[in-house]
Every structure is written in C-alpha cells, then in structure tokens.
Coordinates of C-alpha atoms in Angstrom, one line a residue:
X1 CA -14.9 -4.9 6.6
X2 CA -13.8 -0.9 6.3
X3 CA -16.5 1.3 6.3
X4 CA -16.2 3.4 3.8
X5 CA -18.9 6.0 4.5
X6 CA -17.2 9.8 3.6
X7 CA -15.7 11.0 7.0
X8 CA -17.2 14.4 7.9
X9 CA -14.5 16.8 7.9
X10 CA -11.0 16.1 9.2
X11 CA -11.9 13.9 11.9
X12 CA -8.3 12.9 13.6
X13 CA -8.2 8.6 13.8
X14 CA -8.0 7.2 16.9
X15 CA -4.4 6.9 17.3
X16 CA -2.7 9.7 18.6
X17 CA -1.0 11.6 15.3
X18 CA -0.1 14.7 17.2
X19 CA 3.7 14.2 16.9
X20 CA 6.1 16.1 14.4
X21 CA 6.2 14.1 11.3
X22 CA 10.0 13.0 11.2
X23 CA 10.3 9.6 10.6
X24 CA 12.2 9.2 13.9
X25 CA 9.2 10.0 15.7
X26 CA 7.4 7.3 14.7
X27 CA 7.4 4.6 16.9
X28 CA 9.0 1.3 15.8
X29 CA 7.4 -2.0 14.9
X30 CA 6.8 -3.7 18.1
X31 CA 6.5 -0.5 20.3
X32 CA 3.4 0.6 20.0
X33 CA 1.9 -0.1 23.9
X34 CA -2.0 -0.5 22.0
X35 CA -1.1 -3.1 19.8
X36 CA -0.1 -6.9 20.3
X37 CA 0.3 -7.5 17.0
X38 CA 2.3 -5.5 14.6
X39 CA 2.4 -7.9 11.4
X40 CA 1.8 -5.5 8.5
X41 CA 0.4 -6.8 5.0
X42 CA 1.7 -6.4 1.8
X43 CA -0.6 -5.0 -0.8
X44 CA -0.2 -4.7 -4.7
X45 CA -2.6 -3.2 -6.8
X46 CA -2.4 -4.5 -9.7
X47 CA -5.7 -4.1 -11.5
X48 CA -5.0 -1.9 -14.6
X49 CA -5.2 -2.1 -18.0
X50 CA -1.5 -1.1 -18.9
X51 CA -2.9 0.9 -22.3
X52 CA 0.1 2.9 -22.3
X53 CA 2.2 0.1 -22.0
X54 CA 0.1 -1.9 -24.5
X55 CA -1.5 -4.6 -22.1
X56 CA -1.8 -5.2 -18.4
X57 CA 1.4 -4.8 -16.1
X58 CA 0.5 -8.0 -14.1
X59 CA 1.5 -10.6 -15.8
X60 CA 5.2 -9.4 -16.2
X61 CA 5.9 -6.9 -12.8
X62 CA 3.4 -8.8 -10.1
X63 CA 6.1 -11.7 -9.2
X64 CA 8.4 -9.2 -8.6
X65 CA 6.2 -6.8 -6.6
X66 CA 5.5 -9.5 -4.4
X67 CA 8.9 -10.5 -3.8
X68 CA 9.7 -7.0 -3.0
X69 CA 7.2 -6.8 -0.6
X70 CA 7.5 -10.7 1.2
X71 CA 11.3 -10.3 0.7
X72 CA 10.8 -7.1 3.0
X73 CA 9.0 -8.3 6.0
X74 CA 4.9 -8.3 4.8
X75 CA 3.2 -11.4 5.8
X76 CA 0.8 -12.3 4.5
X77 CA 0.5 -11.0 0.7
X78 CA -2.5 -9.2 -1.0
X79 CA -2.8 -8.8 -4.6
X80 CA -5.9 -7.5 -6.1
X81 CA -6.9 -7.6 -10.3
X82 CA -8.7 -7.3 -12.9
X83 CA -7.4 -6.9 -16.3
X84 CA -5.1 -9.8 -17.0
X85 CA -6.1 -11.8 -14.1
X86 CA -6.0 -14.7 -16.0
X87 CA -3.0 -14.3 -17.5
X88 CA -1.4 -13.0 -14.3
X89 CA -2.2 -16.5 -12.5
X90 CA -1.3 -18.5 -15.2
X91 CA 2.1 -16.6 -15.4
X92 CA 3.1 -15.7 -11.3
X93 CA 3.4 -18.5 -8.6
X94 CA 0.8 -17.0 -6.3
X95 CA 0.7 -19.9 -3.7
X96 CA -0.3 -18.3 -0.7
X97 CA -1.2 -14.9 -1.9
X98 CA -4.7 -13.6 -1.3
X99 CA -6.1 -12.8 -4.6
X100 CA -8.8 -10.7 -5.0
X101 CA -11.1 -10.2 -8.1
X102 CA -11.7 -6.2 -9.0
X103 CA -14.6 -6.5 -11.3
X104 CA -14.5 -2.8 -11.1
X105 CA -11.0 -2.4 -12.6
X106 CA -11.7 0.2 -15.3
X107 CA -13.0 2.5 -12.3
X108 CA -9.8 3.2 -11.4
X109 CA -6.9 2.2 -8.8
X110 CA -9.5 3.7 -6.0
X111 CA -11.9 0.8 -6.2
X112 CA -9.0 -2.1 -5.8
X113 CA -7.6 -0.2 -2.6
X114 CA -10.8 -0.2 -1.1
X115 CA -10.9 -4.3 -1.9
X116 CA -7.5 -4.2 -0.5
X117 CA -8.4 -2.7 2.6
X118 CA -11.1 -5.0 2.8
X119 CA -9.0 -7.6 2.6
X120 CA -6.6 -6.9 4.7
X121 CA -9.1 -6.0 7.3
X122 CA -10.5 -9.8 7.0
X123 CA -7.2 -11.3 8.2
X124 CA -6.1 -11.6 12.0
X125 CA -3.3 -9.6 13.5
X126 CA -2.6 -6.8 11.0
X127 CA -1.7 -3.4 12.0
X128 CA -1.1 -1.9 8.8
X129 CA -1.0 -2.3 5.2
X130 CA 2.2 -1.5 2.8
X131 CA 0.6 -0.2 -0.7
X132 CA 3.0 -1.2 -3.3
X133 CA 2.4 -0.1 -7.1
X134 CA 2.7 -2.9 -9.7
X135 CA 4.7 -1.2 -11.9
X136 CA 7.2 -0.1 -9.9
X137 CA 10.2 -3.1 -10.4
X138 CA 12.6 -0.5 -9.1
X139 CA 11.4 -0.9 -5.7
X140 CA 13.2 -2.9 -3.3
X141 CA 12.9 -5.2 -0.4
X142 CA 15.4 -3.4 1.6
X143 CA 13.0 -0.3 0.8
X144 CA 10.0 -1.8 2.1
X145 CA 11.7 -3.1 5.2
X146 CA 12.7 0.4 6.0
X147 CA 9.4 1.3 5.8
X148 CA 8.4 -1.6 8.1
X149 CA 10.6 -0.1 10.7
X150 CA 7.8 2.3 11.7
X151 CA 4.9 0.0 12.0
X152 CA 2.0 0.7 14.3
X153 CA -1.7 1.1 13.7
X154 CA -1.9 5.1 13.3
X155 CA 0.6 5.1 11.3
X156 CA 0.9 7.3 7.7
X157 CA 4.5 6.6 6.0
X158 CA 5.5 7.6 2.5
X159 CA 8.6 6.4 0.7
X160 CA 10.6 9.1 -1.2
X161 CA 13.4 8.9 -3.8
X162 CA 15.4 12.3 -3.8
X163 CA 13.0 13.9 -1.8
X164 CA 9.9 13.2 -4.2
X165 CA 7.3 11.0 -2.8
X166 CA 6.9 8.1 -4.0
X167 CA 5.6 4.5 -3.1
X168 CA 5.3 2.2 -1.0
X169 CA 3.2 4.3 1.5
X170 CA 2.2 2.4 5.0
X171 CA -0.9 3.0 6.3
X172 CA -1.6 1.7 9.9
X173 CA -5.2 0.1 10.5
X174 CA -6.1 3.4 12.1
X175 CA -6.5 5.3 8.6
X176 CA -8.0 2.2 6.0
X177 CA -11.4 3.6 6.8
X178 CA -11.4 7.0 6.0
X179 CA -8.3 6.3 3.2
X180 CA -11.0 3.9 1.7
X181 CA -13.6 7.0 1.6
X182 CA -11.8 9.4 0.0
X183 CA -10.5 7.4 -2.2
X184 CA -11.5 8.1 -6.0
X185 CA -10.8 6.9 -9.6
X186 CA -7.4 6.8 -9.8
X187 CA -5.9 8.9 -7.3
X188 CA -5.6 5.8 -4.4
X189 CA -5.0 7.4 -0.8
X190 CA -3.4 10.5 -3.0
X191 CA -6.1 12.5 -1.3
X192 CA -6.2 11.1 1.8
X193 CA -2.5 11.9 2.4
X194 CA -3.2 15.3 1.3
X195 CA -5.5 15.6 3.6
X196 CA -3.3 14.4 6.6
X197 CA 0.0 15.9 5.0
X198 CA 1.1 17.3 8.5
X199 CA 0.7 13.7 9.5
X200 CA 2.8 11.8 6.8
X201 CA 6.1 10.6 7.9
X202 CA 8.8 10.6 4.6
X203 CA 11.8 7.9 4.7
X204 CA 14.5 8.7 2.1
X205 CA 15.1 5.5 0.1
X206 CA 16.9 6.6 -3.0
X207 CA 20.0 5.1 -2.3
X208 CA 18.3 1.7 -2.0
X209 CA 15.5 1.4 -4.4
X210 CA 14.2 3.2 -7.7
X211 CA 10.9 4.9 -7.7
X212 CA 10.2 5.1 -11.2
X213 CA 6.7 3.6 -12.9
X214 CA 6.8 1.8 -15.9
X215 CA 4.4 3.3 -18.8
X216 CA 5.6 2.0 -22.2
X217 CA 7.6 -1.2 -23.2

C-alpha cells in the first residue's frame, strides 16, 4: 500500500534527483544499478463524470487509452472508475486489465490516483507508473514509449506538446507516496510536480502525439 500521510516539508525521495532536469539525464530503462526490475505500469484514470461532455468519457476513450499505453511498453494495465463503470465494462475488452472500483469518483481525479498508486504498488516488479488521462485519444503509443525510455524508480517525467506540459507523466515508485499525499480534488500529482518542478524531466512529443482533452461531443 502507499502511505499517504502529508510529507513534512520537501523531504527529497530516496532516489538521488540531484541531476539537471534534461531528459538526457535521466537514466534509461534498465540502467538504473538499484533496480532489477524496471517494468512500468500503465495507469488510466478514468473515473469522471464527463458533465461537460454530457456523460462519462469511459465507455468511448478507455479502449483506446489502454491501447496507447500497452501498445507503448506498460505491462500490466491499471484502469480505475467510477462513473460509467458499468457501461465501460460492458463496452471495452478489459481482459487482463486491473480494474479498480473509485467509489469516491465525484471527489475528484485525486482520490482514483491514490487507488492507482495503490494498485500499482500491489503488483510485483514495478518501478514506476505512466499516468495517462482518459480523454486524451490524441495520445500515442509511440509517445508513451518515449516516455518509457527514461524508466527508473525516482523518476518524475512529463510529456509536452509544443512546449506545454502535458500528459502522460511517469512517476517512478520513489515519488507514489508523497504524490499520493498531496494529491487533492482534481488537481492529480499537479501539485506534487509543482512541488518538485526542478526535478521534472520534459520530453517533446508534439510531432508524435496530440495533447489535447476532450470536453464536449
């Protein structure tokens, strides 16, 4: 389980982020001399209630969020809901997929990344966890497996379209318990990569994916 006590101040994680935050200074996946196991998870949040959009998102953009994310290197997959859940499974093959039940959903994003975490920090072998955004079709395999290139437990990595941040973010197993902490209502890890801004590594992935949300139909 992550604890998800508030941290006290800005109390560093145990991996060593001391280093310049250029993406080629963060080690690549299978490098990391503290780690055996570098298999990262792939996480979609897709809890919401879409009342913009006029229902929930997962029924029509989770398939597609997962392929994104398998298609890109994460094994195994995470999906958490809430509203739509029912519709969701009955209209996304989810064989395999751990599924996870947000009773919490109208709380905000904040309360499925924390099941998310929790999940993820169940399963064997994982060294981090890419968040992916359910609404966000524009996103690409070949994104998230340039992400996946910098893999290793303390690491904080942010895709960006144009030079505006953007999702998927990987965070390594080093940061899921304070992430989970300062996580609130819909905001995600928002604050916690505020927090750790000098820390966050950016990779450039306009010219292969999109990074726009969907809002309305």
């Amino acid at each position: 389980m992550v604890d998800a006590r508030p941290p006290v101040g800005r109390t560093p994680p145990p991996h060593d982020l001391s280093r310049p935050n250029r993406s080629t200074d963060v080690p690549r996946a299978g490098t990391n001399p503290d780690s055996a196991a570098n298999s990262v998870a792939g996480l979609v949040l897709a809890a919401g209630a879409g009342r913009r959009y006029g229902g929930p998102k997962a029924p029509v953009f989770l398939g597609q969020a997962l392929r994104a994310l398998r298609d890109g290197g994460c094994d195994p997959l995470v999906a958490v809901l809430g509203a739509g859940a029912h519709q969701a499974r009955s209209a996304v093959d989810l064989a395999g997929v751990h599924v996870v039940d947000n009773p919490l959903w109208a709380a905000g994003m904040s309360s499925s990344l924390r099941l998310g975490l929790n999940t993820a920090a169940g399963l064997p072998g994982i060294s981090a966890v890419c968040v992916h955004l359910v609404d966000m079709p524009g996103v690409t395999a070949a994104a998230v497996a340039r992400l996946l290139t910098h893999t290793h437990p303390g690491c904080l990595v942010r895709a960006c379209y144009d030079g505006e941040p953007g999702h998927p973010v990987l965070l390594g197993r080093d940061h899921w318990a304070q992430a989970a902490a300062t996580a609130r209502g819909d905001q995600g890890a928002r604050a916690y990569l505020r927090l750790w801004a000098d820390q966050v590594s950016v990779v450039e992935c306009a010219d292969v994916a999109a990074g726009y949300d969907i809002d309305e139909r």
